[in-house]
Short mmCIF file of C-alpha atoms in Angstrom, two decimals:
data_model
loop_
_atom_site.label_atom_id
_atom_site.label_comp_id
_atom_site.label_asym_id
_atom_site.label_seq_id
_atom_site.Cartn_x
_atom_site.Cartn_y
_atom_site.Cartn_z
CA ASP E 11 16.03 4.96 -12.84
CA THR E 12 12.59 3.54 -11.81
CA ALA E 13 13.03 2.10 -8.74
CA VAL E 14 10.57 -0.39 -8.39
CA SER E 15 8.43 -0.84 -12.09
CA GLN E 16 6.46 -3.87 -13.47
CA THR E 17 4.98 -4.83 -15.98
CA PRO E 18 2.25 -4.46 -17.71
CA LYS E 19 0.72 -0.94 -16.72
CA TYR E 20 -3.07 -2.88 -18.24
CA LEU E 21 -3.64 -6.29 -18.55
CA VAL E 22 -7.09 -6.79 -20.31
CA THR E 23 -7.87 -10.82 -20.52
CA GLN E 24 -10.47 -13.53 -21.12
CA MET E 25 -11.80 -15.74 -18.39
CA GLY E 26 -10.15 -18.36 -17.84
CA ASN E 27 -7.18 -17.01 -19.61
CA ASP E 28 -3.84 -17.88 -17.47
CA LYS E 29 -1.54 -13.97 -17.21
CA SER E 30 1.84 -13.00 -15.81
CA ILE E 31 3.15 -9.83 -13.95
CA LYS E 32 6.40 -8.68 -14.02
CA CYS E 33 8.17 -6.83 -11.26
CA GLU E 34 11.98 -5.38 -10.82
CA GLN E 35 13.32 -3.16 -8.16
CA ASN E 36 16.81 -1.81 -8.48
CA LEU E 37 17.17 -0.63 -4.55
CA GLY E 38 18.57 -3.48 -3.06
CA HIS E 39 16.17 -4.43 -0.92
CA ASP E 40 16.00 -8.02 0.31
CA THR E 41 11.91 -7.90 1.07
CA MET E 42 9.37 -7.70 -1.79
CA TYR E 43 4.90 -8.15 -1.82
CA TRP E 44 2.17 -8.13 -3.73
CA TYR E 45 -0.56 -5.99 -2.67
CA LYS E 46 -4.02 -5.99 -4.15
CA GLN E 47 -6.21 -3.08 -4.77
CA ASP E 48 -9.70 -3.37 -5.51
CA SER E 49 -12.66 -1.62 -6.95
CA LYS E 50 -12.95 0.12 -3.61
CA LYS E 51 -9.50 1.29 -3.39
CA PHE E 52 -8.67 -0.99 -0.74
CA LEU E 53 -4.90 -2.05 -0.26
CA LYS E 54 -4.79 -5.81 0.60
CA ILE E 55 -1.55 -7.72 0.87
CA MET E 56 -1.27 -10.79 -0.86
CA PHE E 57 2.30 -12.30 -0.47
CA SER E 58 5.68 -11.30 1.69
CA TYR E 59 8.72 -12.61 -0.19
CA ASN E 60 12.61 -11.98 2.08
CA ASN E 61 15.71 -12.91 -0.30
CA LYS E 62 13.65 -15.09 -3.25
CA GLU E 63 11.57 -17.25 -0.33
CA LEU E 64 8.10 -17.28 0.14
CA ILE E 65 7.58 -15.71 3.66
CA ILE E 66 3.55 -15.40 4.33
CA ASN E 67 1.32 -16.21 1.32
CA GLU E 68 -2.04 -14.46 2.61
CA THR E 69 -4.67 -17.29 2.21
CA VAL E 70 -4.24 -16.15 -1.70
CA PRO E 71 -6.16 -19.57 -3.70
CA ASN E 72 -3.44 -20.92 -5.49
CA ARG E 73 -4.63 -20.31 -9.02
CA PHE E 74 -1.51 -17.02 -7.76
CA SER E 75 1.76 -18.42 -8.06
CA PRO E 76 4.79 -15.84 -7.50
CA LYS E 77 7.60 -16.40 -8.11
CA SER E 78 11.38 -14.74 -7.25
CA PRO E 79 13.79 -15.69 -9.80
CA ASP E 80 16.52 -13.97 -7.44
CA LYS E 81 16.04 -11.13 -4.58
CA ALA E 82 15.40 -8.38 -7.40
CA HIS E 83 12.09 -9.73 -9.16
CA LEU E 84 9.07 -11.17 -8.09
CA ASN E 85 6.78 -11.82 -10.62
CA LEU E 86 2.81 -13.22 -10.60
CA HIS E 87 1.24 -15.90 -12.16
CA ILE E 88 -2.41 -16.37 -12.28
CA ASN E 89 -3.88 -19.24 -13.66
CA SER E 90 -8.04 -19.61 -14.53
CA LEU E 91 -8.70 -15.95 -14.55
CA GLU E 92 -11.88 -15.19 -13.02
CA LEU E 93 -14.60 -11.98 -13.34
CA GLY E 94 -13.48 -11.27 -9.85
CA ASP E 95 -9.53 -11.38 -10.13
CA SER E 96 -10.33 -7.58 -12.01
CA ALA E 97 -8.08 -5.36 -9.39
CA VAL E 98 -5.38 -2.78 -9.95
CA TYR E 99 -2.31 -5.00 -8.45
CA PHE E 100 1.17 -3.66 -6.86
CA CYS E 101 4.10 -5.12 -6.37
CA ALA E 102 6.46 -3.03 -3.58
CA SER E 103 9.69 -3.52 -1.97
CA ASN E 104 11.29 -2.33 1.52
CA LEU E 105 14.85 -3.31 3.64
CA GLY E 106 12.35 -5.23 5.93
CA GLU E 107 10.47 -4.56 8.89
CA GLY E 108 9.94 -0.95 9.71
CA THR E 109 10.85 0.91 6.78
CA GLU E 110 9.88 2.63 3.79
CA ALA E 111 7.97 0.59 1.18
CA PHE E 112 8.29 1.41 -2.25
CA PHE E 113 5.22 0.73 -5.26
CA GLY E 114 5.57 0.17 -8.17
CA GLN E 115 3.26 1.96 -10.61
CA GLY E 116 0.39 -1.11 -10.81
CA THR E 117 -0.95 -3.86 -13.14
CA ARG E 118 -4.22 -3.29 -13.77
CA LEU E 119 -6.01 -6.22 -15.05
CA THR E 120 -9.43 -6.30 -16.46
CA VAL E 121 -11.05 -9.41 -16.76
CA VAL E 122 -13.72 -10.04 -19.22
CA GLY K 29 -6.78 -10.64 12.96
CA GLU K 30 -4.67 -7.46 12.48
CA ASN K 31 -7.01 -4.67 11.34
CA VAL K 32 -7.05 -1.36 10.54
CA GLU K 33 -10.06 1.00 10.73
CA GLN K 34 -9.89 4.51 8.94
CA HIS K 35 -11.71 7.39 8.94
CA PRO K 36 -13.22 9.28 7.42
CA SER K 37 -13.79 7.53 4.12
CA THR K 38 -14.19 10.83 2.69
CA LEU K 39 -13.81 14.35 3.36
CA SER K 40 -14.01 17.86 2.15
CA VAL K 41 -12.03 20.94 3.03
CA GLN K 42 -11.75 24.43 1.95
CA GLU K 43 -8.08 25.65 0.85
CA GLY K 44 -6.17 26.31 3.91
CA ASP K 45 -8.07 25.03 6.13
CA SER K 46 -6.99 21.87 8.13
CA ALA K 47 -7.82 17.92 7.22
CA VAL K 48 -7.35 15.42 10.03
CA ILE K 49 -7.71 11.39 9.41
CA LYS K 50 -7.73 9.01 12.16
CA CYS K 51 -6.63 5.52 12.10
CA THR K 52 -7.58 2.88 15.26
CA TYR K 53 -5.24 -0.61 14.98
CA SER K 54 -6.02 -3.82 16.98
CA ASP K 55 -2.76 -5.60 16.89
CA SER K 56 -0.44 -3.37 19.92
CA ALA K 57 2.73 -5.15 19.18
CA SER K 58 2.23 -2.52 16.00
CA ASN K 59 5.35 -0.59 15.92
CA TYR K 60 5.60 1.56 12.31
CA PHE K 61 2.67 3.56 11.32
CA PRO K 62 3.28 4.97 7.75
CA TRP K 63 1.22 7.13 5.87
CA TYR K 64 0.87 6.99 1.91
CA LYS K 65 -0.65 9.33 -0.25
CA GLN K 66 -2.03 7.55 -3.94
CA GLU K 67 -2.99 10.00 -6.50
CA LEU K 68 -5.32 9.00 -9.26
CA GLY K 69 -4.43 6.40 -11.31
CA LYS K 70 -0.53 6.68 -9.09
CA ARG K 71 1.41 4.28 -7.32
CA PRO K 72 1.05 5.03 -3.15
CA GLN K 73 3.88 7.06 -1.69
CA LEU K 74 4.76 7.41 1.61
CA ILE K 75 4.48 11.31 2.44
CA ILE K 76 5.59 10.19 6.45
CA ASP K 77 6.18 7.55 9.46
CA ILE K 78 6.24 7.67 13.22
CA ARG K 79 7.56 4.72 14.97
CA SER K 80 6.00 3.62 18.13
CA ASN K 81 8.69 5.29 20.60
CA VAL K 82 7.88 8.85 19.15
CA GLY K 83 4.37 10.38 19.54
CA GLU K 84 5.00 13.06 17.19
CA LYS K 85 6.32 13.62 13.77
CA LYS K 86 6.14 16.73 12.25
CA ASP K 87 7.16 17.83 8.40
CA GLN K 88 6.08 21.23 6.92
CA ARG K 89 2.74 21.17 7.07
CA ILE K 90 2.32 18.06 8.08
CA ALA K 91 1.93 15.99 10.89
CA VAL K 92 0.83 12.72 12.48
CA THR K 93 0.75 11.39 15.87
CA LEU K 94 0.37 8.43 18.04
CA ASN K 95 -1.77 7.16 21.22
CA LYS K 96 0.12 3.70 21.68
CA THR K 97 -2.43 3.21 24.94
CA ALA K 98 -5.37 3.95 22.79
CA LYS K 99 -3.81 2.10 19.32
CA HIS K 100 -4.78 5.18 17.63
CA PHE K 101 -2.74 7.84 14.95
CA SER K 102 -3.58 10.69 13.00
CA LEU K 103 -2.96 12.39 10.15
CA HIS K 104 -2.82 16.83 10.33
CA ILE K 105 -2.92 18.18 7.42
CA THR K 106 -2.78 22.24 7.97
CA GLU K 107 -2.93 25.19 5.33
CA THR K 108 -4.60 22.46 3.09
CA GLN K 109 -4.31 23.24 -1.47
CA PRO K 110 -5.38 21.85 -4.17
CA GLU K 111 -3.06 19.58 -5.05
CA ASP K 112 -3.57 17.42 -1.06
CA SER K 113 -6.75 16.23 -3.26
CA ALA K 114 -5.77 12.53 -3.27
CA VAL K 115 -6.22 9.13 -1.38
CA TYR K 116 -4.75 8.58 1.97
CA PHE K 117 -3.87 5.66 3.52
CA CYS K 118 -2.60 4.64 6.83
CA ALA K 119 -1.35 1.58 7.75
CA ALA K 120 0.05 0.17 10.11
CA SER K 121 3.40 -2.98 10.80
CA SER K 122 3.95 -5.09 13.58
CA PRO K 123 7.70 -7.22 13.59
CA GLY K 124 8.02 -10.70 12.80
CA ASN K 125 5.90 -10.18 9.91
CA THR K 126 8.06 -9.24 7.10
CA GLY K 127 7.18 -5.84 7.16
CA LYS K 128 3.86 -6.06 5.76
CA LEU K 129 1.67 -3.69 6.26
CA ILE K 130 -1.76 -3.84 6.79
CA PHE K 131 -3.84 -0.67 5.63
CA GLY K 132 -6.60 1.21 6.21
CA GLN K 133 -10.00 1.75 4.00
CA GLY K 134 -7.99 4.83 2.90
CA THR K 135 -9.57 8.61 2.36
CA THR K 136 -10.40 10.34 -0.52
CA LEU K 137 -9.57 13.79 0.25
CA GLN K 138 -10.50 16.51 -1.69
CA VAL K 139 -9.40 20.27 -1.31
CA LYS K 140 -11.78 23.35 -2.88
CA PRO K 141 -9.87 26.08 -3.99
#
């Protein structure tokens, strides 16, 4: 009964490839996010979605395209992968402002 | 833009001692301040949070204090145990921003037995 789950857990791919990460939450939350954690452990917001609609794109390159087919799912597609995209990507969800964010287990993306 | 500064970046204490981690935030409208613990290879998990209408909150061995005037908030862990060893993140959230969190840089806490 995992609250926020994302797949895959590990992803190793070559530069220039396109890859996707999937996220699902069963908490009934309206708001979902993607965060990027770099090699120095810094967690940075990438996208905010509310009820399937993109609310905030934190100046992320347009090679990154999130898609929300319904409010329980938020997927992340990355085109033309670059070495600098290597990081751990976390999906998260919450009820909205001022509420606890629940994180998925993370996807460690390695671009070689 | 919004910014959260966290100190220290690393902290080493003896088991049983107290640990204090401090954060400052830039957006005076911020009204929600959670703290997350991240164990190696795991997801961040909430350990305590505080809202701007409260100055202090305690939950067993952990407490958080907030000084809105100075835009500071701190995490206090008493009677530290080896299982407290992890990376701790403070964060801030502002109204009208969908609930997104702006994180501090993280503090790696090591508790030596």
